[in-house]
mmCIF file of C-alpha atoms and ligand atoms in Angstrom:
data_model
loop_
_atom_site.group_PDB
_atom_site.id
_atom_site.type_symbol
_atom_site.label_atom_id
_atom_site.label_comp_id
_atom_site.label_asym_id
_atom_site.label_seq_id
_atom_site.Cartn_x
_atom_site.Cartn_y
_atom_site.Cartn_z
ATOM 1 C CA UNK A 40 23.772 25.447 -93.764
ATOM 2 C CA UNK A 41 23.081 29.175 -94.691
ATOM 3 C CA UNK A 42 25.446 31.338 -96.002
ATOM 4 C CA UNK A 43 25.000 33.492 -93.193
ATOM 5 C CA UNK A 44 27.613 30.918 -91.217
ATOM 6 C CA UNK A 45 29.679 31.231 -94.082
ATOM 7 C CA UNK A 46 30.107 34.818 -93.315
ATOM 8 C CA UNK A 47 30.920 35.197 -89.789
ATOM 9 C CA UNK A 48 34.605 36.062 -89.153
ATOM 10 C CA UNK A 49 35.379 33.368 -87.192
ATOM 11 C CA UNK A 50 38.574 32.922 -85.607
ATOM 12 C CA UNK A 51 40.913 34.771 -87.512
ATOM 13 C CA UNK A 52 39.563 37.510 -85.541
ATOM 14 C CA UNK A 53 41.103 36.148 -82.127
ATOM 15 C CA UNK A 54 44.095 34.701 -83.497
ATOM 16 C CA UNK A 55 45.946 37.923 -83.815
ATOM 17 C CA UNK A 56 44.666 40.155 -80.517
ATOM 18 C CA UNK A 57 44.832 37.203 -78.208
ATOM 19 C CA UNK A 58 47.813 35.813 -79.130
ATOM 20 C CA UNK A 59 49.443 38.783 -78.970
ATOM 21 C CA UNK A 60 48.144 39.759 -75.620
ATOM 22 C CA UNK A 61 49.065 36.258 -74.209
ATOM 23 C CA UNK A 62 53.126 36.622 -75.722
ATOM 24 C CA UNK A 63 52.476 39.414 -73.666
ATOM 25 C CA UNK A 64 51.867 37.890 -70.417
ATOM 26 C CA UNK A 65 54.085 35.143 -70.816
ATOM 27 C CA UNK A 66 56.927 37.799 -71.608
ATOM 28 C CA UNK A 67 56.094 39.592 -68.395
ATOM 29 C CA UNK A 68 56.032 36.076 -66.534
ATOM 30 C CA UNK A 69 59.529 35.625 -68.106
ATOM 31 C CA UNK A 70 60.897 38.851 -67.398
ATOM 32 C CA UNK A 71 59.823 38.536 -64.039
ATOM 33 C CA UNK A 72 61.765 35.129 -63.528
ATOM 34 C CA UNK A 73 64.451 36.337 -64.582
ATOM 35 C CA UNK A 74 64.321 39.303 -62.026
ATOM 36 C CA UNK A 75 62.832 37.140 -59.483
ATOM 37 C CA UNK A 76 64.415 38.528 -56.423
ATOM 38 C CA UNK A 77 63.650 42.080 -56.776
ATOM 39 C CA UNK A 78 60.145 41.491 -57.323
ATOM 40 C CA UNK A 79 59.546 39.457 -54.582
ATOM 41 C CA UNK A 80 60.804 42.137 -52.074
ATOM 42 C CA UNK A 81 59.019 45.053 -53.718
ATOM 43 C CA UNK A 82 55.857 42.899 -55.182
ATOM 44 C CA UNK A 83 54.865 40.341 -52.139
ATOM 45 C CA UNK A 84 50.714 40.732 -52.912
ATOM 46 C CA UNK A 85 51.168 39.223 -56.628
ATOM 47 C CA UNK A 86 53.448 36.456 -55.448
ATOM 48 C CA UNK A 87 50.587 35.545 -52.838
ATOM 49 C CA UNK A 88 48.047 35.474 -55.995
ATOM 50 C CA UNK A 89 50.050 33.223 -57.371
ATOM 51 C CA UNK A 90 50.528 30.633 -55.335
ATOM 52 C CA UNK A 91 46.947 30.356 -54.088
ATOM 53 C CA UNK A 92 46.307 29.270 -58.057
ATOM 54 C CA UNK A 93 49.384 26.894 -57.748
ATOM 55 C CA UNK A 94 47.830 22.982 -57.962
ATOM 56 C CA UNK A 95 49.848 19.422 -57.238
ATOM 57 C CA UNK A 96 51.633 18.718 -60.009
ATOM 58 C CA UNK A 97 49.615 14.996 -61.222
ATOM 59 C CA UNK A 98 50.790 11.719 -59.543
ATOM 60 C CA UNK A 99 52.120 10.580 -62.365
ATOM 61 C CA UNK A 100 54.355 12.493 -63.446
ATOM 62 C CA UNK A 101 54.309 16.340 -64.801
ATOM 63 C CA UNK A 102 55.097 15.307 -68.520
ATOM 64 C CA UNK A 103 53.747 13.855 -71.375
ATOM 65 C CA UNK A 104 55.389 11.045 -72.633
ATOM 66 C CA UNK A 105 57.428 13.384 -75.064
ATOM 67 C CA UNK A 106 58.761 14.478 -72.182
ATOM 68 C CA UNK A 107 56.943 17.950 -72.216
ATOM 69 C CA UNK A 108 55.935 19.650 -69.155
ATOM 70 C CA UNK A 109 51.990 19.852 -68.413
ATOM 71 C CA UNK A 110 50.842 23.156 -68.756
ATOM 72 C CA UNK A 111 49.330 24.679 -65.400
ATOM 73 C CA UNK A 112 46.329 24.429 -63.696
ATOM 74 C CA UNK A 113 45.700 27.870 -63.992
ATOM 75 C CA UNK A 114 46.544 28.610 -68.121
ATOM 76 C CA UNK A 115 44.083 25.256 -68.489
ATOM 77 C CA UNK A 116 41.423 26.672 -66.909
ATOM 78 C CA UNK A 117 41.892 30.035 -68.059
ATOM 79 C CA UNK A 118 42.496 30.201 -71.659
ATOM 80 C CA UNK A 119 39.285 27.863 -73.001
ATOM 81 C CA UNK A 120 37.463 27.471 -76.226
ATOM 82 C CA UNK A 121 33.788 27.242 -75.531
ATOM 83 C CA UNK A 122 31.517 29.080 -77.452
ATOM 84 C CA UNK A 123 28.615 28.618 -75.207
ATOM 85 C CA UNK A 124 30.072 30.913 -72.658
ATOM 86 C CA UNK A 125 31.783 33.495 -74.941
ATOM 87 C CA UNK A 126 34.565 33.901 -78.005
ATOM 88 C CA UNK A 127 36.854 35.314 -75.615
ATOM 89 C CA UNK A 128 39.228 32.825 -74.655
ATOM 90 C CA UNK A 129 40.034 34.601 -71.034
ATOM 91 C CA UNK A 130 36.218 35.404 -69.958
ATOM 92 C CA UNK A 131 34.848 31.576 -70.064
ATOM 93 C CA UNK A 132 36.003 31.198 -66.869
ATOM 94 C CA UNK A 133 34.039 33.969 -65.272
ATOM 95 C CA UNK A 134 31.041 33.392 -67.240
ATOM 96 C CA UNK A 135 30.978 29.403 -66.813
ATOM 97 C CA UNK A 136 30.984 29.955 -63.046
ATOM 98 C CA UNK A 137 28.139 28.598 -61.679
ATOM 99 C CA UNK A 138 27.025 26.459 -64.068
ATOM 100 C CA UNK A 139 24.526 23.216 -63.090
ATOM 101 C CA UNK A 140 26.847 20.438 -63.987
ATOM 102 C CA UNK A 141 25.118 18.329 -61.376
ATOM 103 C CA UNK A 142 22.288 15.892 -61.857
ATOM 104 C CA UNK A 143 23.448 15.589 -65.340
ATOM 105 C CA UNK A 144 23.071 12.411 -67.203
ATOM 106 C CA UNK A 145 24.348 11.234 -70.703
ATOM 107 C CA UNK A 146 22.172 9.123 -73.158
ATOM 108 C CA UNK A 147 23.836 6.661 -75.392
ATOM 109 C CA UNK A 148 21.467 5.160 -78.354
ATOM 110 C CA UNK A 149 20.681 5.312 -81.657
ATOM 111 C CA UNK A 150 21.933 1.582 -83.292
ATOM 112 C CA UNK A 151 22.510 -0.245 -80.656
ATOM 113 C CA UNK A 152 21.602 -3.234 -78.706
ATOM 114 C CA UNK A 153 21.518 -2.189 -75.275
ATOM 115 C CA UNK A 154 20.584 2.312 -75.249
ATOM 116 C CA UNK A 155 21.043 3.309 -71.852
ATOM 117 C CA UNK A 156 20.705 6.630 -70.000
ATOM 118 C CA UNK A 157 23.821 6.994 -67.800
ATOM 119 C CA UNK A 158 23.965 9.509 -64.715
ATOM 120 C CA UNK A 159 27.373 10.582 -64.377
ATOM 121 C CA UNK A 160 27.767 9.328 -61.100
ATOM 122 C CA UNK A 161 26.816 5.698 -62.672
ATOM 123 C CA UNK A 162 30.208 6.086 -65.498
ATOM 124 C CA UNK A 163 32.092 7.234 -62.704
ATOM 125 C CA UNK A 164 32.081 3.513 -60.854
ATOM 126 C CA UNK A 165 31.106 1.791 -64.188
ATOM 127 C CA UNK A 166 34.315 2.406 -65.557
ATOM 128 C CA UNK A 167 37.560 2.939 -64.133
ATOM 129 C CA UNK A 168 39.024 6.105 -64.174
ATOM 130 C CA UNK A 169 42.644 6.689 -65.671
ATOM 131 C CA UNK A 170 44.656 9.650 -65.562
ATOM 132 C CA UNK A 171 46.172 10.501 -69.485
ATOM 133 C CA UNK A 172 48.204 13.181 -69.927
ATOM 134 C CA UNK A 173 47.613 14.384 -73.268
ATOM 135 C CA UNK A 174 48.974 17.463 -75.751
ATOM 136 C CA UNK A 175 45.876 19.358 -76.740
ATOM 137 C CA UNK A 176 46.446 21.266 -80.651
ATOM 138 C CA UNK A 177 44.109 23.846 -81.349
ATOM 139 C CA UNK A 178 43.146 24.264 -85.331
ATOM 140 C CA UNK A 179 44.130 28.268 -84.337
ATOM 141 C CA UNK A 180 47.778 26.807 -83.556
ATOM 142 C CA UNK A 181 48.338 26.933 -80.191
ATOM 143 C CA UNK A 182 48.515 24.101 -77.794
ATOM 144 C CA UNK A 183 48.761 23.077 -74.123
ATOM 145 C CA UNK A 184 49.714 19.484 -72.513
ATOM 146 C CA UNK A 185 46.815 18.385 -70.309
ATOM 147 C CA UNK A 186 46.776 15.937 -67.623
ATOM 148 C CA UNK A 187 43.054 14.437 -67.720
ATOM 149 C CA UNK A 188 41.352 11.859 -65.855
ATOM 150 C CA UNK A 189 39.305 9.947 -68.100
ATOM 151 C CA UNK A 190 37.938 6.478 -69.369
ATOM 152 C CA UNK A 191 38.129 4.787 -72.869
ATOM 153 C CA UNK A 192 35.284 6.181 -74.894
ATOM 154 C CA UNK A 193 35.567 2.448 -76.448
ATOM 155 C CA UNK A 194 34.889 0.504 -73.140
ATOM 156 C CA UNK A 195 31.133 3.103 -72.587
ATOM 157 C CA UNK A 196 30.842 1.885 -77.057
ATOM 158 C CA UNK A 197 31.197 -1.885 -76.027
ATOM 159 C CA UNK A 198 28.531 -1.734 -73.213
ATOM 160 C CA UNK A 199 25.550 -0.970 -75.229
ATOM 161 C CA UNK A 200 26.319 -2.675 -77.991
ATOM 162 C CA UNK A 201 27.060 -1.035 -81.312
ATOM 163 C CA UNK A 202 24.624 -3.141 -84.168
ATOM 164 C CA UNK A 203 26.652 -3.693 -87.520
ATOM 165 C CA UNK A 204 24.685 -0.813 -89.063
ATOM 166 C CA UNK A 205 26.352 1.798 -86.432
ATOM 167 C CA UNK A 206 29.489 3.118 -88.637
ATOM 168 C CA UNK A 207 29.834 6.826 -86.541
ATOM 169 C CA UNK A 208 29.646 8.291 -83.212
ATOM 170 C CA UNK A 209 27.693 11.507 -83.237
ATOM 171 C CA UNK A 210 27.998 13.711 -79.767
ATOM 172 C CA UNK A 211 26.003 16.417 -78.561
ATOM 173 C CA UNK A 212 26.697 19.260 -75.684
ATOM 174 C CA UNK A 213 23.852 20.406 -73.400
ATOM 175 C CA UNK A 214 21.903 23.275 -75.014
ATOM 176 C CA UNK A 215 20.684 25.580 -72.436
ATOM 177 C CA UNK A 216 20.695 29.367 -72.981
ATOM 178 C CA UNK A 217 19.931 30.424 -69.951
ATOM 179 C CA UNK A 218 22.937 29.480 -68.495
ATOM 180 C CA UNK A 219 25.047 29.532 -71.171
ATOM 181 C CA UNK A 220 25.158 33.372 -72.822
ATOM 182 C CA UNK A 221 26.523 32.870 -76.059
ATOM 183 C CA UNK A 222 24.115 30.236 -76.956
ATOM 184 C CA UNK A 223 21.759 32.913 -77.419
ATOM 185 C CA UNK A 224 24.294 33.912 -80.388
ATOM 186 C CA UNK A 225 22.281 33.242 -83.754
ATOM 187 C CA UNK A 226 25.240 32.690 -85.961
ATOM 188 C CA UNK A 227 26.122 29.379 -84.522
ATOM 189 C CA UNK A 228 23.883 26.136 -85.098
ATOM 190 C CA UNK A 229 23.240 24.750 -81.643
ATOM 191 C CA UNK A 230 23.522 22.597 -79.885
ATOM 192 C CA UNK A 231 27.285 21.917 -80.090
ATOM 193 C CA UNK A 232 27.652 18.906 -82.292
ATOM 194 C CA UNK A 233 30.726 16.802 -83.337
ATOM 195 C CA UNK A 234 31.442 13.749 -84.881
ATOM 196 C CA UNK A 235 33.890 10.196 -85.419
ATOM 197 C CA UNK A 236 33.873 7.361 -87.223
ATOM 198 C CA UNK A 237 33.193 4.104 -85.269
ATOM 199 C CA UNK A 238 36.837 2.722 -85.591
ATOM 200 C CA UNK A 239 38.305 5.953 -84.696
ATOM 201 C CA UNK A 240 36.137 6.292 -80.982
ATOM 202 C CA UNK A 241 36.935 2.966 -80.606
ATOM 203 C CA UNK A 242 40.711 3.547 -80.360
ATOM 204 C CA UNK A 243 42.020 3.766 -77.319
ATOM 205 C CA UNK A 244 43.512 7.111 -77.617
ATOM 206 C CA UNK A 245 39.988 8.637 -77.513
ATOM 207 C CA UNK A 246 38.602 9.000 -73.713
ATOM 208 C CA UNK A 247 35.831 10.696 -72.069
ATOM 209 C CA UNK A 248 37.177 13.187 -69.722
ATOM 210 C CA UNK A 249 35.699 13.850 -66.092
ATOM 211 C CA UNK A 250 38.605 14.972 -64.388
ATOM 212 C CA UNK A 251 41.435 17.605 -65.068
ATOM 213 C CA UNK A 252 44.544 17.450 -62.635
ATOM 214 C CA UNK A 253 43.220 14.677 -60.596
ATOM 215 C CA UNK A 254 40.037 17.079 -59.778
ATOM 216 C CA UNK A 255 37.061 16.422 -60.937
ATOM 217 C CA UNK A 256 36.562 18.853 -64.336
ATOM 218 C CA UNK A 257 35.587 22.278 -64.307
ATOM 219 C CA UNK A 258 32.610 24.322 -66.081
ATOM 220 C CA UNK A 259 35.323 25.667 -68.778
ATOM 221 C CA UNK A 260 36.657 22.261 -69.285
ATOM 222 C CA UNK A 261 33.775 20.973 -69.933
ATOM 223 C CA UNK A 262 32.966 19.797 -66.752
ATOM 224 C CA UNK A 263 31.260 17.185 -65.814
ATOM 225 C CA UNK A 264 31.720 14.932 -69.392
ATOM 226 C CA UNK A 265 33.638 15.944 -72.570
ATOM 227 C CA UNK A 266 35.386 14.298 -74.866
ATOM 228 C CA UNK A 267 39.097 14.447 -75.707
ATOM 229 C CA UNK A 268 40.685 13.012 -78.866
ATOM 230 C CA UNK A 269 44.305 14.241 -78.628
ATOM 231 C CA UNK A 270 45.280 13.313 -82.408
ATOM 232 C CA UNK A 271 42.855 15.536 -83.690
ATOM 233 C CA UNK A 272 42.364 19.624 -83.721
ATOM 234 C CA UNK A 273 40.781 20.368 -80.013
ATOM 235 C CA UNK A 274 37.480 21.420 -81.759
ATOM 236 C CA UNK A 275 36.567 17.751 -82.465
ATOM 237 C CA UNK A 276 36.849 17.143 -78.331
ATOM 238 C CA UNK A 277 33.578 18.097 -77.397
ATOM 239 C CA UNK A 278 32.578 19.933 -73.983
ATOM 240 C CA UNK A 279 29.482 18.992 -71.802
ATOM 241 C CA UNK A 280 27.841 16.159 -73.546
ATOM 242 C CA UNK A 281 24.724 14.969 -72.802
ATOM 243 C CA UNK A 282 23.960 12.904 -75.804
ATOM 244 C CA UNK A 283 25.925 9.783 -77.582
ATOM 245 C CA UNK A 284 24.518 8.375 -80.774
ATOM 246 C CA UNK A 285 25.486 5.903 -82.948
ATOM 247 C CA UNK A 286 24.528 6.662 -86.775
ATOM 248 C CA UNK A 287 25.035 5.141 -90.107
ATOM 249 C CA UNK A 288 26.429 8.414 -91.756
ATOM 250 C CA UNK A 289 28.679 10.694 -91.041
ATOM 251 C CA UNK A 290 27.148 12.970 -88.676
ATOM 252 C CA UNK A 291 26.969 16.981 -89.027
ATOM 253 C CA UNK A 292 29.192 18.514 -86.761
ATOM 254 C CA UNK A 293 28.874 22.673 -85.787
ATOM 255 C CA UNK A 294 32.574 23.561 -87.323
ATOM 256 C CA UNK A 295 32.017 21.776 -90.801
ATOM 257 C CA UNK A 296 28.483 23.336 -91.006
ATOM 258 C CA UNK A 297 29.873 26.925 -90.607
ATOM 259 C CA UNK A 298 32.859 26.724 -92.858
ATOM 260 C CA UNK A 299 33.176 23.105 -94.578
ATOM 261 C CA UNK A 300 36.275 24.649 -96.509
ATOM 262 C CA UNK A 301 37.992 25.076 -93.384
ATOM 263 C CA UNK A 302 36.980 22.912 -91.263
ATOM 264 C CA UNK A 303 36.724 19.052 -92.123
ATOM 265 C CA UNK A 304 34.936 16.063 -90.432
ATOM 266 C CA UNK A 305 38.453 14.356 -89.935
ATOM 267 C CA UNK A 306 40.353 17.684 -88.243
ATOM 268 C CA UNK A 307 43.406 15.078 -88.469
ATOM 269 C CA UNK A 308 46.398 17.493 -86.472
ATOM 270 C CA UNK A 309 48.447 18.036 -89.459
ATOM 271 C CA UNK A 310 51.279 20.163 -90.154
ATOM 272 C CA UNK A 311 51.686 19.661 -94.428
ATOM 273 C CA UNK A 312 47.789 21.032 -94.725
ATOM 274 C CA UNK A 313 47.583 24.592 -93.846
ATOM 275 C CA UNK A 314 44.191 26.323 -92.899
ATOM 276 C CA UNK A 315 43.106 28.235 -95.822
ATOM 277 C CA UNK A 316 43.813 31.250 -93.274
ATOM 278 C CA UNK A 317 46.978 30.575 -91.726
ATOM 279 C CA UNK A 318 49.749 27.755 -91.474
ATOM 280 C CA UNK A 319 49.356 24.605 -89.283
ATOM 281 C CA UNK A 320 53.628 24.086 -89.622
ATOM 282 C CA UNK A 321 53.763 25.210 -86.024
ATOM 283 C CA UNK A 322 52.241 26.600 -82.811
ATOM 284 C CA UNK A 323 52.351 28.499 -79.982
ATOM 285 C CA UNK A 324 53.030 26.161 -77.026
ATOM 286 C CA UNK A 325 51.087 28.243 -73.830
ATOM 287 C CA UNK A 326 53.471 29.024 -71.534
ATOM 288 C CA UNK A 327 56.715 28.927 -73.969
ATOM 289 C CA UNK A 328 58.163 32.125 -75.971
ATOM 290 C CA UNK A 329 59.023 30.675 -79.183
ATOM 291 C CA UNK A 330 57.308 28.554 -81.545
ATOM 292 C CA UNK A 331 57.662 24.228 -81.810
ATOM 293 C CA UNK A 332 57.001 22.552 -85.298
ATOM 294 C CA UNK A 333 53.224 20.620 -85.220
ATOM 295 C CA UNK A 334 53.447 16.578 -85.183
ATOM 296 C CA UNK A 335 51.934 14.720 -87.826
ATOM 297 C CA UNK A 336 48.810 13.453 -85.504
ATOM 298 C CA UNK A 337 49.578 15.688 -82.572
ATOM 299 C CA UNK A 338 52.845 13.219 -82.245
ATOM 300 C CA UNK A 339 49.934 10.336 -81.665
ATOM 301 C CA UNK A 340 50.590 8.522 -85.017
ATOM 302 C CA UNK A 341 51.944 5.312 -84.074
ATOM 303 C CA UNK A 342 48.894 4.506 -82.493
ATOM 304 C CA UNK A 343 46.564 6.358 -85.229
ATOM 305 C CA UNK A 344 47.927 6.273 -88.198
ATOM 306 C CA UNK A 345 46.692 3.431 -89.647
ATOM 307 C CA UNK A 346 42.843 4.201 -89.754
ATOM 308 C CA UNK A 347 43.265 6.654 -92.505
ATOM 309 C CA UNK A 348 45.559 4.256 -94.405
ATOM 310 C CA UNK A 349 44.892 4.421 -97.808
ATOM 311 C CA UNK A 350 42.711 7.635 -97.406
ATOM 312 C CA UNK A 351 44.363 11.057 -99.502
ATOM 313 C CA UNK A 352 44.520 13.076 -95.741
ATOM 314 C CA UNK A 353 44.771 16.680 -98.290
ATOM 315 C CA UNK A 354 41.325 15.891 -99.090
ATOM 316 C CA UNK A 355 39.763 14.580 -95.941
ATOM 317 C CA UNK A 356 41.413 17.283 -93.874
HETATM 318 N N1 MTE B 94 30.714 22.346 -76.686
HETATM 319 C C1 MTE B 94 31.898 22.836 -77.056
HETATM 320 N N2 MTE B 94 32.973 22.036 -77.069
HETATM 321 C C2 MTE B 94 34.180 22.528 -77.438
HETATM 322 C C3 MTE B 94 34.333 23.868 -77.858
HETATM 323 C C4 MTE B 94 33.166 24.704 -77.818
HETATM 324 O O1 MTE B 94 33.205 25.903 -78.145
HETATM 325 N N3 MTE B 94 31.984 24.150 -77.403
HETATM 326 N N4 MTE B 94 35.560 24.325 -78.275
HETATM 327 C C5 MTE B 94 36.501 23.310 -78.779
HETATM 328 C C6 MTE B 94 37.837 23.851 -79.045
HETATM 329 S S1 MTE B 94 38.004 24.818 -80.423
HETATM 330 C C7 MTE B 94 38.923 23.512 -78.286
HETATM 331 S S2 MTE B 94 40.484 23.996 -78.711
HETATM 332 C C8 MTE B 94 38.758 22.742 -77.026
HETATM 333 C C9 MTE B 94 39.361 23.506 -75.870
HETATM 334 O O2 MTE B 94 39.312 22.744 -74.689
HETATM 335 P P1 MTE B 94 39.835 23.378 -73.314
HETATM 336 O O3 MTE B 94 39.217 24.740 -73.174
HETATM 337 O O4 MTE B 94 39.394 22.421 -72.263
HETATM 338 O O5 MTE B 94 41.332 23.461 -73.436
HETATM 339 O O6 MTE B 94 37.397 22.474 -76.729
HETATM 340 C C10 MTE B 94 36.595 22.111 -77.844
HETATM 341 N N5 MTE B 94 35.270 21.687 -77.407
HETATM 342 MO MO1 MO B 95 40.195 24.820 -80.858
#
């Protein structure tokens, strides 16, 4: 990549102004808890807003199994990373409205036995759907708890056929500028790409999401296909793909080109290796006031753990 990546500010930027406008507005929403009953008499239009953007809390139950409360319908689709829309966290809502998500079909090839060109439609009755409620840790320290409906990204792997040459996953989001403003942006290498190794999509913690709070997904989600590996920083879950290949290297992927000294192929969630820019000890829970400490592996490492065994996790951060 050009140095010209290299010298884009790139989050650091919206760390400070955003998070501090969000403590903000979850202070307010505090403060006006705790006065509840005198806002209600003198403030009735708000409290209508409000509950016209309240959703059923999923059938499953509201909390991970940490026992932390999802996050609401409304601060998941309103507070997005997608840099196709915009950098503003709050406006990819509004931009991503209206955005073709429908016909829309994902191809899955490269080397394999069996490449196929899936319509969405056809993954929806191909495979199951599950609902996985799963903590989401941005690499800019702040985090949500997400209830998604998904499949395994394994059992779509298994169908056509990985050949013993395929040792990565590469994944690609639509490119299409016309729709999507800030792909018109030169200082980003589109399309969107990201990457895994083959024995890390093949876990079972790794799912492709079509669903968010037992609706089918929204624009700013990633709507209708995205991927969501919940032991790794959120950048690594890919939005909108149309594109699945399996590759003998490790694939590029858009965050490593830009800035491969702070952000790595592996994006393991990990509190004891600090961004070169800030520390990754703790985050901002959306919708709390005070900090929590970051889990080793986003709290998934019983179950992930041991692919990196024997791998030095400072280096391949
Ligand atoms: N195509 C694409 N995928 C993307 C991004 C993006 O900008 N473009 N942002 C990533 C980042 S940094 C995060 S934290 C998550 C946010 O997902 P959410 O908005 O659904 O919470 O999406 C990831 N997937
Ligand atoms: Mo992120």
């Amino acid at each position: 990549m050009t140095s010209v990546y290299k010298s884009v500010p790139i989050r650091s930027s919206e760390i400070t102004p955003k998070d501090t406008y969000l403590s903000r507005r979850d202070f307010m929403k505090a403060a006006s808890l705790a006065t509840g009953a005198a806002l209600l008499a003198a403030c009735a239009p708000s409290v209508a807003n409000e509950s016209q953007d309240a959703r059923p809390v999923p059938t499953s139950g509201a909390t991970d199994e940490l026992g932390n409360p999802v996050n609401t319908y409304e601060d998941i689709t309103h507070y997005n990373n997608y840099y196709e829309f915009t950098v503003d966290k709050q406006e990819v809502a509004g931009l991503a409205k209206g955005f073709t998500t429908s016909p829309w079909t994902v191809e899955v090839g490269g080397l394999v036995n069996n490449a196929q060109t899936f319509g969405v439609e056809d993954l929806l009755k191909l495979f199951p759907q599950e609902e996985r409620i799963y903590r989401l840790r941005c690499v800019e320290a702040w985090s949500m708890v997400i209830p998604w409906t998904g499949f395994s990204l394994a059992s779509l792997l298994k169908m056509v056929e990985p050949t013993s040459d395929a040792k990565y996953v590469r994944f690609e989001t639509v490119y299409r500028p016309d729709e999507m403003p800030g792909q018109k942006s030169p200082f980003y290498p589109w399309p969107y790409q990201e990457g895994l190794r083959l024995d890390e999509a093949m876990n079972e913690l790794a799912i492709l999401a079509t669903g968010l709070y037992g609706e089918p997904n929204v624009a700013q989600n990633g709507a209708p296909i995205r991927l969501v590996v919940p032991w790794k920083y959120g950048f690594k879950s890919i939005k909108s793909i149309v594109k699945i290949e399996l590759v003998a290297e490790e694939p590029d992927t858009l965050w490593k080109d830009i800035a491969p000294n702070e952000y790595g192929f592996y994006a393991n969630v990990n509190p004891a290796v600090d961004h070169p820019r800030w520390s990754q000890a703790s985050e901002r829970r959306i919708g709390e006031l005070s900090r929590r400490p970051t889990l080793p592996f986003n709290g998934y490492g019983e179950q992930v753990a041991a692919l990196y065994d024997g791998m030095d996790l400072r280096v391949n951060y």
